[in-house]
Short mmCIF file of C-alpha atoms in Angstrom, two decimals:
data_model
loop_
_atom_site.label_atom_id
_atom_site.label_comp_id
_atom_site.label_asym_id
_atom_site.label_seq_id
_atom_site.Cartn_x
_atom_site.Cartn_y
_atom_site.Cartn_z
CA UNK A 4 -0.49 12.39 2.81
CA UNK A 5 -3.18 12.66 0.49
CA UNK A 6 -5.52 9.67 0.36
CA UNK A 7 -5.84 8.24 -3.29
CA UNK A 8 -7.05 4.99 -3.24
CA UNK A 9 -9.67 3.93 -5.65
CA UNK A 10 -13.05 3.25 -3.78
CA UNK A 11 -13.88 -0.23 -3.24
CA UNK A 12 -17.14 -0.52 -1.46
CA UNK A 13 -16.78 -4.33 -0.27
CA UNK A 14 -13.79 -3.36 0.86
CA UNK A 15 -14.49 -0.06 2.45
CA UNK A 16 -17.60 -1.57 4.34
CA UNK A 17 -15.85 -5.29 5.70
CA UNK A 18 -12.57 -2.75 6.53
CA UNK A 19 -14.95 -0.90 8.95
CA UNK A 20 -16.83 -3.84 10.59
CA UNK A 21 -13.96 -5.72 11.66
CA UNK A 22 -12.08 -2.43 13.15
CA UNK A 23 -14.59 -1.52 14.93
CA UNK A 24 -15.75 -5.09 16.02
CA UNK A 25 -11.84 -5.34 17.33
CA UNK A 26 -12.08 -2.29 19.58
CA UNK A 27 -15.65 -3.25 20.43
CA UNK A 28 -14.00 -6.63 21.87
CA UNK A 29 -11.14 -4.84 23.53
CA UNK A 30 -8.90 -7.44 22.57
CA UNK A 31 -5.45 -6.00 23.15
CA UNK A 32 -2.75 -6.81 21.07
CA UNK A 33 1.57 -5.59 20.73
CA UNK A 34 1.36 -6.66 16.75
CA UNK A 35 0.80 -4.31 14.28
CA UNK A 36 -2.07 -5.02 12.22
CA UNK A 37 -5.15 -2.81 13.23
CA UNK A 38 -2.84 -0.62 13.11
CA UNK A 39 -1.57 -1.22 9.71
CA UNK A 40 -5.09 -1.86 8.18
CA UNK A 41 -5.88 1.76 9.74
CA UNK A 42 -3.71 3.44 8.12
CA UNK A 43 -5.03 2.26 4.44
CA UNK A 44 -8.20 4.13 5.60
CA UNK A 45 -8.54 8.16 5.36
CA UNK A 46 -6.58 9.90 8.38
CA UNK A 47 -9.77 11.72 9.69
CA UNK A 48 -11.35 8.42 9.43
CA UNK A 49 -13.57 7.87 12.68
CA UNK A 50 -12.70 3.98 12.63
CA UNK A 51 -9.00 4.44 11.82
CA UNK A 52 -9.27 6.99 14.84
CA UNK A 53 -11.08 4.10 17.13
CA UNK A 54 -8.54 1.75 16.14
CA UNK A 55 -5.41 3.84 16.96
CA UNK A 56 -6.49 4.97 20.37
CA UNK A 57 -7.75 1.48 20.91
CA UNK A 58 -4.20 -0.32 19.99
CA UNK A 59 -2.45 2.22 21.97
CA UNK A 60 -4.57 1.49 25.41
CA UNK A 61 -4.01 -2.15 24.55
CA UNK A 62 -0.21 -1.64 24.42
CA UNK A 63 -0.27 -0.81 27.98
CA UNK A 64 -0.65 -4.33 28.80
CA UNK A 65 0.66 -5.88 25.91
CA UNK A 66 4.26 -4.53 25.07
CA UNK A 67 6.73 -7.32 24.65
CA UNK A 68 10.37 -6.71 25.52
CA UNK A 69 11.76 -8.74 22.84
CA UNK A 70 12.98 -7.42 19.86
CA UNK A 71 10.59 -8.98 17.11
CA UNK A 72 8.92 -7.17 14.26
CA UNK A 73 5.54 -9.06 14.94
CA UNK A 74 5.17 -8.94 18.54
CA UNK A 75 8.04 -7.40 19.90
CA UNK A 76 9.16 -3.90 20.29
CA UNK A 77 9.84 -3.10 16.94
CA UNK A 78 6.52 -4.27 15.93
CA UNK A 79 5.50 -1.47 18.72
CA UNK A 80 7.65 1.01 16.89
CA UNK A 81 6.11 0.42 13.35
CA UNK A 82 2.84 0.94 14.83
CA UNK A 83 3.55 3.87 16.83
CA UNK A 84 5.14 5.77 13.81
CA UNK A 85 2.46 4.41 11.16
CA UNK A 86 0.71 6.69 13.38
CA UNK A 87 2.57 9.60 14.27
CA UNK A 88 2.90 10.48 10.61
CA UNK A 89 -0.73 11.70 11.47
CA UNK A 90 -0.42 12.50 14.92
CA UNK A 91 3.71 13.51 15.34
CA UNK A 92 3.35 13.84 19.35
CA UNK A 93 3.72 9.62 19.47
CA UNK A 94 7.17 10.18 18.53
CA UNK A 95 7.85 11.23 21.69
CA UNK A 96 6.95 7.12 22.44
CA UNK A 97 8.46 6.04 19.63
CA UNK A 98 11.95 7.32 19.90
CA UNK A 99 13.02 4.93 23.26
CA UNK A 100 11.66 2.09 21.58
CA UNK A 101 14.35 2.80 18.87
CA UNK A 102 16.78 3.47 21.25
CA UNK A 103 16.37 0.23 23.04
CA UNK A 104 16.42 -2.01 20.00
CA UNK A 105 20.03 -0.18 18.72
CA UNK A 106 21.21 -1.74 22.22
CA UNK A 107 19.16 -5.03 21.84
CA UNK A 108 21.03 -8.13 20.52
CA UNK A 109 19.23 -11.96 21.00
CA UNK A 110 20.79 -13.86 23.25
CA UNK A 111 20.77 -17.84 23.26
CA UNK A 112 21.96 -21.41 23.04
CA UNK A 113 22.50 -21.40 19.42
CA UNK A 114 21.74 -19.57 16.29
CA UNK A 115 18.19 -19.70 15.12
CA UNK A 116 15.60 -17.51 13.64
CA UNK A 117 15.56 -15.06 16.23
CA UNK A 118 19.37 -14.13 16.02
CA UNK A 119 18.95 -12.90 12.14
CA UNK A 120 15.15 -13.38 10.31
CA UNK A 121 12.45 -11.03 9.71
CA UNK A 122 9.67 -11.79 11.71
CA UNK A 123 11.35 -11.96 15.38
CA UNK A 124 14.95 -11.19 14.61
CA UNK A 125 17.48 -8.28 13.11
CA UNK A 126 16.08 -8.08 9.76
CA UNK A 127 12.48 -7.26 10.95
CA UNK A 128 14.41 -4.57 13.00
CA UNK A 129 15.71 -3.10 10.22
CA UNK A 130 12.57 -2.96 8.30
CA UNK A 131 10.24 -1.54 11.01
CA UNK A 132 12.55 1.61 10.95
CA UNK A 133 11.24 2.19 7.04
CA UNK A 134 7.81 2.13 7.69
CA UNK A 135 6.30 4.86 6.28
CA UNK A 136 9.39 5.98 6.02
CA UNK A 137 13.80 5.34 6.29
CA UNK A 138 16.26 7.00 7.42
CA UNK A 139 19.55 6.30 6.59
CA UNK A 140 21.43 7.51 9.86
CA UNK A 141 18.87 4.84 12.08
CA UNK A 142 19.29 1.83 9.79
CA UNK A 143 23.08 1.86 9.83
CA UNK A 144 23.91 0.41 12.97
CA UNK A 145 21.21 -2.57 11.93
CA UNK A 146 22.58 -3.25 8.58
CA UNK A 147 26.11 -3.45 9.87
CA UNK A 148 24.90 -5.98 12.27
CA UNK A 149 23.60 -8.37 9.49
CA UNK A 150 26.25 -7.62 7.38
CA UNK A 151 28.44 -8.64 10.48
CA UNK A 152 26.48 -11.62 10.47
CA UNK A 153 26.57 -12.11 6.69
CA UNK A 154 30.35 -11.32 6.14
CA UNK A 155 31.13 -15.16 5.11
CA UNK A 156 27.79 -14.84 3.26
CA UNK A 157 24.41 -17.36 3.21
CA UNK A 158 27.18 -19.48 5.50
CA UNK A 159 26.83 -17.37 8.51
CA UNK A 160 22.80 -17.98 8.70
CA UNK A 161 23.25 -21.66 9.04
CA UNK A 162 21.32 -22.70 12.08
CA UNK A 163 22.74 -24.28 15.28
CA UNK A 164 19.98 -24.11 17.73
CA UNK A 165 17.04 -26.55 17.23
CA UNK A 166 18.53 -30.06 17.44
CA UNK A 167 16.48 -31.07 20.07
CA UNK A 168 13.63 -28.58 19.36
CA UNK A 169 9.92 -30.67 18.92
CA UNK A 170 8.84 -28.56 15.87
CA UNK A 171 11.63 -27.26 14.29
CA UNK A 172 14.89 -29.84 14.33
CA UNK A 173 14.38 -30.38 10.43
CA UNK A 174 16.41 -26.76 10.40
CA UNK A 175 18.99 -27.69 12.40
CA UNK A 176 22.19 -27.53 10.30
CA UNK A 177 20.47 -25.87 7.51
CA UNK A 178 20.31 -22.61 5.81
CA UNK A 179 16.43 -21.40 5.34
CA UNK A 180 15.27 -20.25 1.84
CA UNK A 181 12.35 -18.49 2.84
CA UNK A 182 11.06 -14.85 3.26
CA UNK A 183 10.27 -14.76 6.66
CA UNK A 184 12.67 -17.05 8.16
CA UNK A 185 15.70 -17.17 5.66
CA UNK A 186 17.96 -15.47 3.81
CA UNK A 187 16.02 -13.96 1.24
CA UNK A 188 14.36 -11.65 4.49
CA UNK A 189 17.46 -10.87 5.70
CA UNK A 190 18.48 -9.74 1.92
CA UNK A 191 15.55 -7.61 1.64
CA UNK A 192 16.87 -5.54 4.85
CA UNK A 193 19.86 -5.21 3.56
CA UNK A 194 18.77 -3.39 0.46
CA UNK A 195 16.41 -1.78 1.98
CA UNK A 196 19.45 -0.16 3.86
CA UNK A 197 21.76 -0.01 0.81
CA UNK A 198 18.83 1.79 -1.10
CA UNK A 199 18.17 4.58 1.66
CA UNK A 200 22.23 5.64 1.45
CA UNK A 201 23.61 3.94 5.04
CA UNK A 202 27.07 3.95 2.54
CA UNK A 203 28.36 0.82 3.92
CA UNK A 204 30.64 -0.85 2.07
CA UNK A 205 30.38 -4.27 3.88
CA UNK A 206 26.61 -4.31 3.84
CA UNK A 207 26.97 -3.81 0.58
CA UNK A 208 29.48 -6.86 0.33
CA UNK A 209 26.82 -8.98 2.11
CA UNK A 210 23.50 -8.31 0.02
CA UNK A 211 25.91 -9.20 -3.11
CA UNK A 212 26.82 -12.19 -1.82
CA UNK A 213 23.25 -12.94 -0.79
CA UNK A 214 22.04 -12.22 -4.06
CA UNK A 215 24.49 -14.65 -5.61
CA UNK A 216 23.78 -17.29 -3.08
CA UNK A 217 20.31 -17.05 -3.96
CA UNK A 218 20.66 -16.91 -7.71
CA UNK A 219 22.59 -20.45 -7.16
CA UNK A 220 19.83 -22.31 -5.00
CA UNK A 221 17.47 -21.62 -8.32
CA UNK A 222 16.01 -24.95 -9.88
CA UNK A 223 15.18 -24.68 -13.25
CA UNK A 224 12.91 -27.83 -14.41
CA UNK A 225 9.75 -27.71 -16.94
CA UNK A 226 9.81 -23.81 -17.98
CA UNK A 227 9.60 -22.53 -14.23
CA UNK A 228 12.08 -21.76 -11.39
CA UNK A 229 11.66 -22.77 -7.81
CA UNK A 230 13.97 -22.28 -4.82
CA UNK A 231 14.03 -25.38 -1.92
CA UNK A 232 12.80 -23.98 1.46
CA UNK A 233 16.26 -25.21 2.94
CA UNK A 234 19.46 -26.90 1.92
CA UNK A 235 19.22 -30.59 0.90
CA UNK A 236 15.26 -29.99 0.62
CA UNK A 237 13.27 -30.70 -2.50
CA UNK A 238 11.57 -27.61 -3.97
CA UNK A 239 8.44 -26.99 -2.51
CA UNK A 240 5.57 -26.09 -4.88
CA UNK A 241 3.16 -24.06 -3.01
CA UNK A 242 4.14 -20.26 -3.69
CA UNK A 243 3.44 -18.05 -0.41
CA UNK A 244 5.13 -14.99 1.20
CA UNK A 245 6.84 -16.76 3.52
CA UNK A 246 8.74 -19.23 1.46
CA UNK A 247 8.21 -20.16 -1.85
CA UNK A 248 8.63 -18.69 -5.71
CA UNK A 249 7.06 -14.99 -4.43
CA UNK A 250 8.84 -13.87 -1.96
CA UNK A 251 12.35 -15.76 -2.70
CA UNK A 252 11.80 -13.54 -6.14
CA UNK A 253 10.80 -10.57 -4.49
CA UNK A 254 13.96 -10.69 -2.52
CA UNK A 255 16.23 -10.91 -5.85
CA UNK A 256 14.37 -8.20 -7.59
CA UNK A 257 15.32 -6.18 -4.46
CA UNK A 258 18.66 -7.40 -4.75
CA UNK A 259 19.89 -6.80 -8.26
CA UNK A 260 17.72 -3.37 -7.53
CA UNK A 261 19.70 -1.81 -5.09
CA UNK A 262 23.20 -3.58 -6.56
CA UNK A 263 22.13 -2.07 -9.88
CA UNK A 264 22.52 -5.76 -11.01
CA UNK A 265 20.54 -7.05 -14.38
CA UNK A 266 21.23 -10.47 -13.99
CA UNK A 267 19.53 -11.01 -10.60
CA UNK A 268 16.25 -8.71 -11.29
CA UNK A 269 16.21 -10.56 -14.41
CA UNK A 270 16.25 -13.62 -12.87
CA UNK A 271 14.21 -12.48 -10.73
CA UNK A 272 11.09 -11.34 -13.25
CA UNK A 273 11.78 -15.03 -15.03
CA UNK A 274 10.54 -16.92 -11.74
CA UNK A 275 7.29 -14.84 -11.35
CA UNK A 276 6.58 -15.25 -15.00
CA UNK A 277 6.70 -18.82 -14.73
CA UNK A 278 3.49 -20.88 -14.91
CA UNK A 279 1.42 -18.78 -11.95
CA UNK A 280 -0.95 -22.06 -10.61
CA UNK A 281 -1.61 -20.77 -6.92
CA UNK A 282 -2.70 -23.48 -4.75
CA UNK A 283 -3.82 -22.02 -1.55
CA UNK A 284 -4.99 -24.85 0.58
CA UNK A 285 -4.91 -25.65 4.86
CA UNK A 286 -7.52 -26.36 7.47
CA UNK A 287 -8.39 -22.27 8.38
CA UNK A 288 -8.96 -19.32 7.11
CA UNK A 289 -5.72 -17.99 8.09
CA UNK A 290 -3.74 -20.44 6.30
CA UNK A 291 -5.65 -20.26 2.90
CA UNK A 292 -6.20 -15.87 2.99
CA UNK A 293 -3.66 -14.60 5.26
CA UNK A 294 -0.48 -13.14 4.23
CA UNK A 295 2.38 -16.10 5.84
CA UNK A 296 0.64 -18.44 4.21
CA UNK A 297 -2.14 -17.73 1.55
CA UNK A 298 -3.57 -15.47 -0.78
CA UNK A 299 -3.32 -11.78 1.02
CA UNK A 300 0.76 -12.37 0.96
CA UNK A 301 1.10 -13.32 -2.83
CA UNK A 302 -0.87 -10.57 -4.10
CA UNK A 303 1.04 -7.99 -1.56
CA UNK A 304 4.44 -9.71 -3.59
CA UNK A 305 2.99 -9.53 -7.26
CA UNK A 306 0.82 -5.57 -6.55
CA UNK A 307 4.68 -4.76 -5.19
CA UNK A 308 6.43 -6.13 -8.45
CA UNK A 309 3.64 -4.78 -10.60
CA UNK A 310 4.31 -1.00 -9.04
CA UNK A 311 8.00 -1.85 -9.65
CA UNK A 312 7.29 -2.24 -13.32
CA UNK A 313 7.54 -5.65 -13.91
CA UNK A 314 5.10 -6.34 -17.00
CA UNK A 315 2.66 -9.14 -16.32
CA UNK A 316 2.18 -8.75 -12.70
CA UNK A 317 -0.79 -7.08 -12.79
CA UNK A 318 -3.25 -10.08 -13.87
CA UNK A 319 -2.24 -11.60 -11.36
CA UNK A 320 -3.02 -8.75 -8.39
CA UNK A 321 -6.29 -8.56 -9.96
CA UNK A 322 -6.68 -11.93 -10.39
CA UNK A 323 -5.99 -12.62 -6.34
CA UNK A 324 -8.11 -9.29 -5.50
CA UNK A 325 -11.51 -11.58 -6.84
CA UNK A 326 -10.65 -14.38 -5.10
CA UNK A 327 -10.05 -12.55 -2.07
CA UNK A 328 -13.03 -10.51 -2.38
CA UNK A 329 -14.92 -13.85 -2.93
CA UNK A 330 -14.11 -15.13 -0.05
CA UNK A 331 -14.95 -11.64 2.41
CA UNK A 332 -17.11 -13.99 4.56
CA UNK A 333 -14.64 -16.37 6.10
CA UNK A 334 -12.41 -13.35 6.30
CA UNK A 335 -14.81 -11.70 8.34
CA UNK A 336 -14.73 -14.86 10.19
CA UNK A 337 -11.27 -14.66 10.80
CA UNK A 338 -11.48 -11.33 12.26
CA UNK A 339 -13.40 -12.27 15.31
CA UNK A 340 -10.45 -13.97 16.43
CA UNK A 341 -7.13 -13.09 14.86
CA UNK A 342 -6.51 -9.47 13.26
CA UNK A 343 -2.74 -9.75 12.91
CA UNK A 344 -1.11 -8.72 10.14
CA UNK A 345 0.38 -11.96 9.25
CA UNK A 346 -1.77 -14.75 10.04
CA UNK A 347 -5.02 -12.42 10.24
CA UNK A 348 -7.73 -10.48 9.08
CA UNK A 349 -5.68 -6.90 9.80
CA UNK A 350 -2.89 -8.62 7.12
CA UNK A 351 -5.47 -9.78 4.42
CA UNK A 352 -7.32 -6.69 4.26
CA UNK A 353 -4.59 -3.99 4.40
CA UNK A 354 -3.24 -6.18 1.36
CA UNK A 355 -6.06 -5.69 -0.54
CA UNK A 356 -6.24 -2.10 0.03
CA UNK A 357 -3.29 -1.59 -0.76
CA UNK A 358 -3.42 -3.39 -4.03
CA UNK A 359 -6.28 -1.27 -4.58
CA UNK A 360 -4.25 2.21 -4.20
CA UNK A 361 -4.69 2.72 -0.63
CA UNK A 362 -0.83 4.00 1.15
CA UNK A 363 1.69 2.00 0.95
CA UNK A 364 3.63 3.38 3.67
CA UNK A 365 3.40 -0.22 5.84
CA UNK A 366 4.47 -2.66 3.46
CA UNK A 367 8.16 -2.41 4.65
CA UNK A 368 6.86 -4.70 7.24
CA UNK A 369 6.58 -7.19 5.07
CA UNK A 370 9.66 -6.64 3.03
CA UNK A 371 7.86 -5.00 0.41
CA UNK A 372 7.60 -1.48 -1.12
#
């Protein structure tokens, strides 16, 4: 792959530090992220190359047998194939990992966010396998799961097991409107699958009835469009990745995408054209920069829309890329002790790479393109 991002020298230089600060720390971790913000460097890179060998000695002692996208084995597989599109003998590691997690189903009391979502459950599966790249024949026997799971639609990712759970009871009984723990994640799996050519009929049955159960939960009040984070839930106004405006639209625009349906990308473009007040507030770093949460996860949602084509997306990319770059100190800061890719530095800065032409190979992690 030929490297064509455009040179950003804050950027470049605070990409380096924290890299190489990481390895210099030897913190060992099974998520993806150095490995992730790597990859937005050059190939022959020394960093990138420090950063690789030391995510892959960390692994050793890190690997996590559960399933999960972001800490879990298919967070290993992303990783390990993010590389090997530069160094093809980690396949050789890769390929088990995928063979385990076509034979690995959650098991509990319940159904909760690990039986379906993106970030620990089937959907996340799914979407590790396209990064940097899909093929059809491996997502197939994921996207007939969820569509299993989805055949009497948004009804079959009701909740059942966190009534007597001491942070997350308010779900139980509900349906979750968010990207990384709802529907709209497990809808951007399922086109991801549809658009790569699985041919499924039922999976294709599923995302259409996800898209129209989304396109229902809209709230239209005051010019803008908002989507509750869960049934019976007021609309919440902060727009993140995770839940919120961005990525509930992102999801749609996937949607009607892959259905060939104008009525849910235009939908879709109307809710991220709506008045674009990001309020990006919390007690850390993480929760104000990082992509769950704060600013590194709405501009990875508007830079994807804007290389989709949606007109006036692109103020806002730039718009988030200053306030990011404004604020390269505390991310810095979060780098000495978090460099995830969703709640860390790894995350915020392979966002703004990206958004500043670097590959875009990882962002199916994230649900993105």
């Amino acid at each position: 792959m030929v490297h064509t991002a455009h040179r950003d020298p804050t950027l470049d230089e605070l990409t380096h530090h924290v890299l190489r600060e990481w390895a210099e720390r030897g913190d060992p971790t099974p998520d993806p992220g150095p490995v992730v913000l790597a990859s937005t460097l050059p190939p022959d890179d020394p960093t990138a190359a420090l950063a690789a060998r030391t995510w892959l000695n960390g692994l050793r002692h890190t690997a996590n047998p559960r399933p999960g996208l972001f800490g879990g084995l298919a967070g290993h597989l992303a990783g390990l194939r993010l590389l090997a599109a530069h160094h093809p003998a980690l396949h050789r590691l890769a390929t088990p990992i995928a063979g385990a997690l076509r034979r690995t189903r959650p098991r509990g009391t319940g159904f909760g966010f690990p039986d379906y979502d993106l970030v620990s459950g089937p959907a996340g599966v799914l979407l590790a396998h396209c990064a940097p790249a899909a093929d059809p024949d491996e997502l197939a026997p994921h996207a007939a799961h969820l569509a299993e799971l989805c055949a009497r639609g948004a009804e079959g990712l009701r909740c059942t097991a966190y009534e007597h759970h001491d942070k997350l009871a308010w779900m139980q009984g509900r349906i979750n409107l968010g990207l990384a723990h709802g529907v709209p994640g497990v809808a951007v799996a399922l086109a991801a699958a549809v658009r790569a050519g699985t041919g499924q009929p039922a999976a294709v049955a599923a995302l259409r009835a996800l898209g129209r159960w989304l396109a229902d939960q809209a709230h239209h009040e005051r010019g803008a469009i908002t989507w509750s984070a869960a049934d019976g839930t007021p609309p919440r106004t902060r727009r993140a990745w995770c839940y919120g405006v961005p990525g509930v639209a992102w999801a749609l625009w996937e949607t009607g995408t892959a259905l060939g349906d104008p009525d849910l990308t235009a939908l879709a473009a109307a809710a991220v054209s709506s008045p674009d007040d990001f309020h990006f507030t919390g007690d850390t770093p993480g929760d104000r920069l990082a992509v769950c949460h704060g600013a590194a996860g709405v501009l990875a949602v508007f830079d994807a829309f804007t290389r989709a084509g949606l007109p006036g997306t692109a103020a806002a990319v730039h718009r988030l890329l200053d306030h990011l770059r404004r604020h390269q100190d505390e991310v810095a800061e979060l780098a000495r002790t978090d460099m995830t890719l969703l709640n860390g530095a790894a995350g915020v800065l392979a966002a703004a790479r990206t958004a500043s032409g670097a590959p875009r190979g990882w962002l199916p992690l994230l649900g993105l393109r």
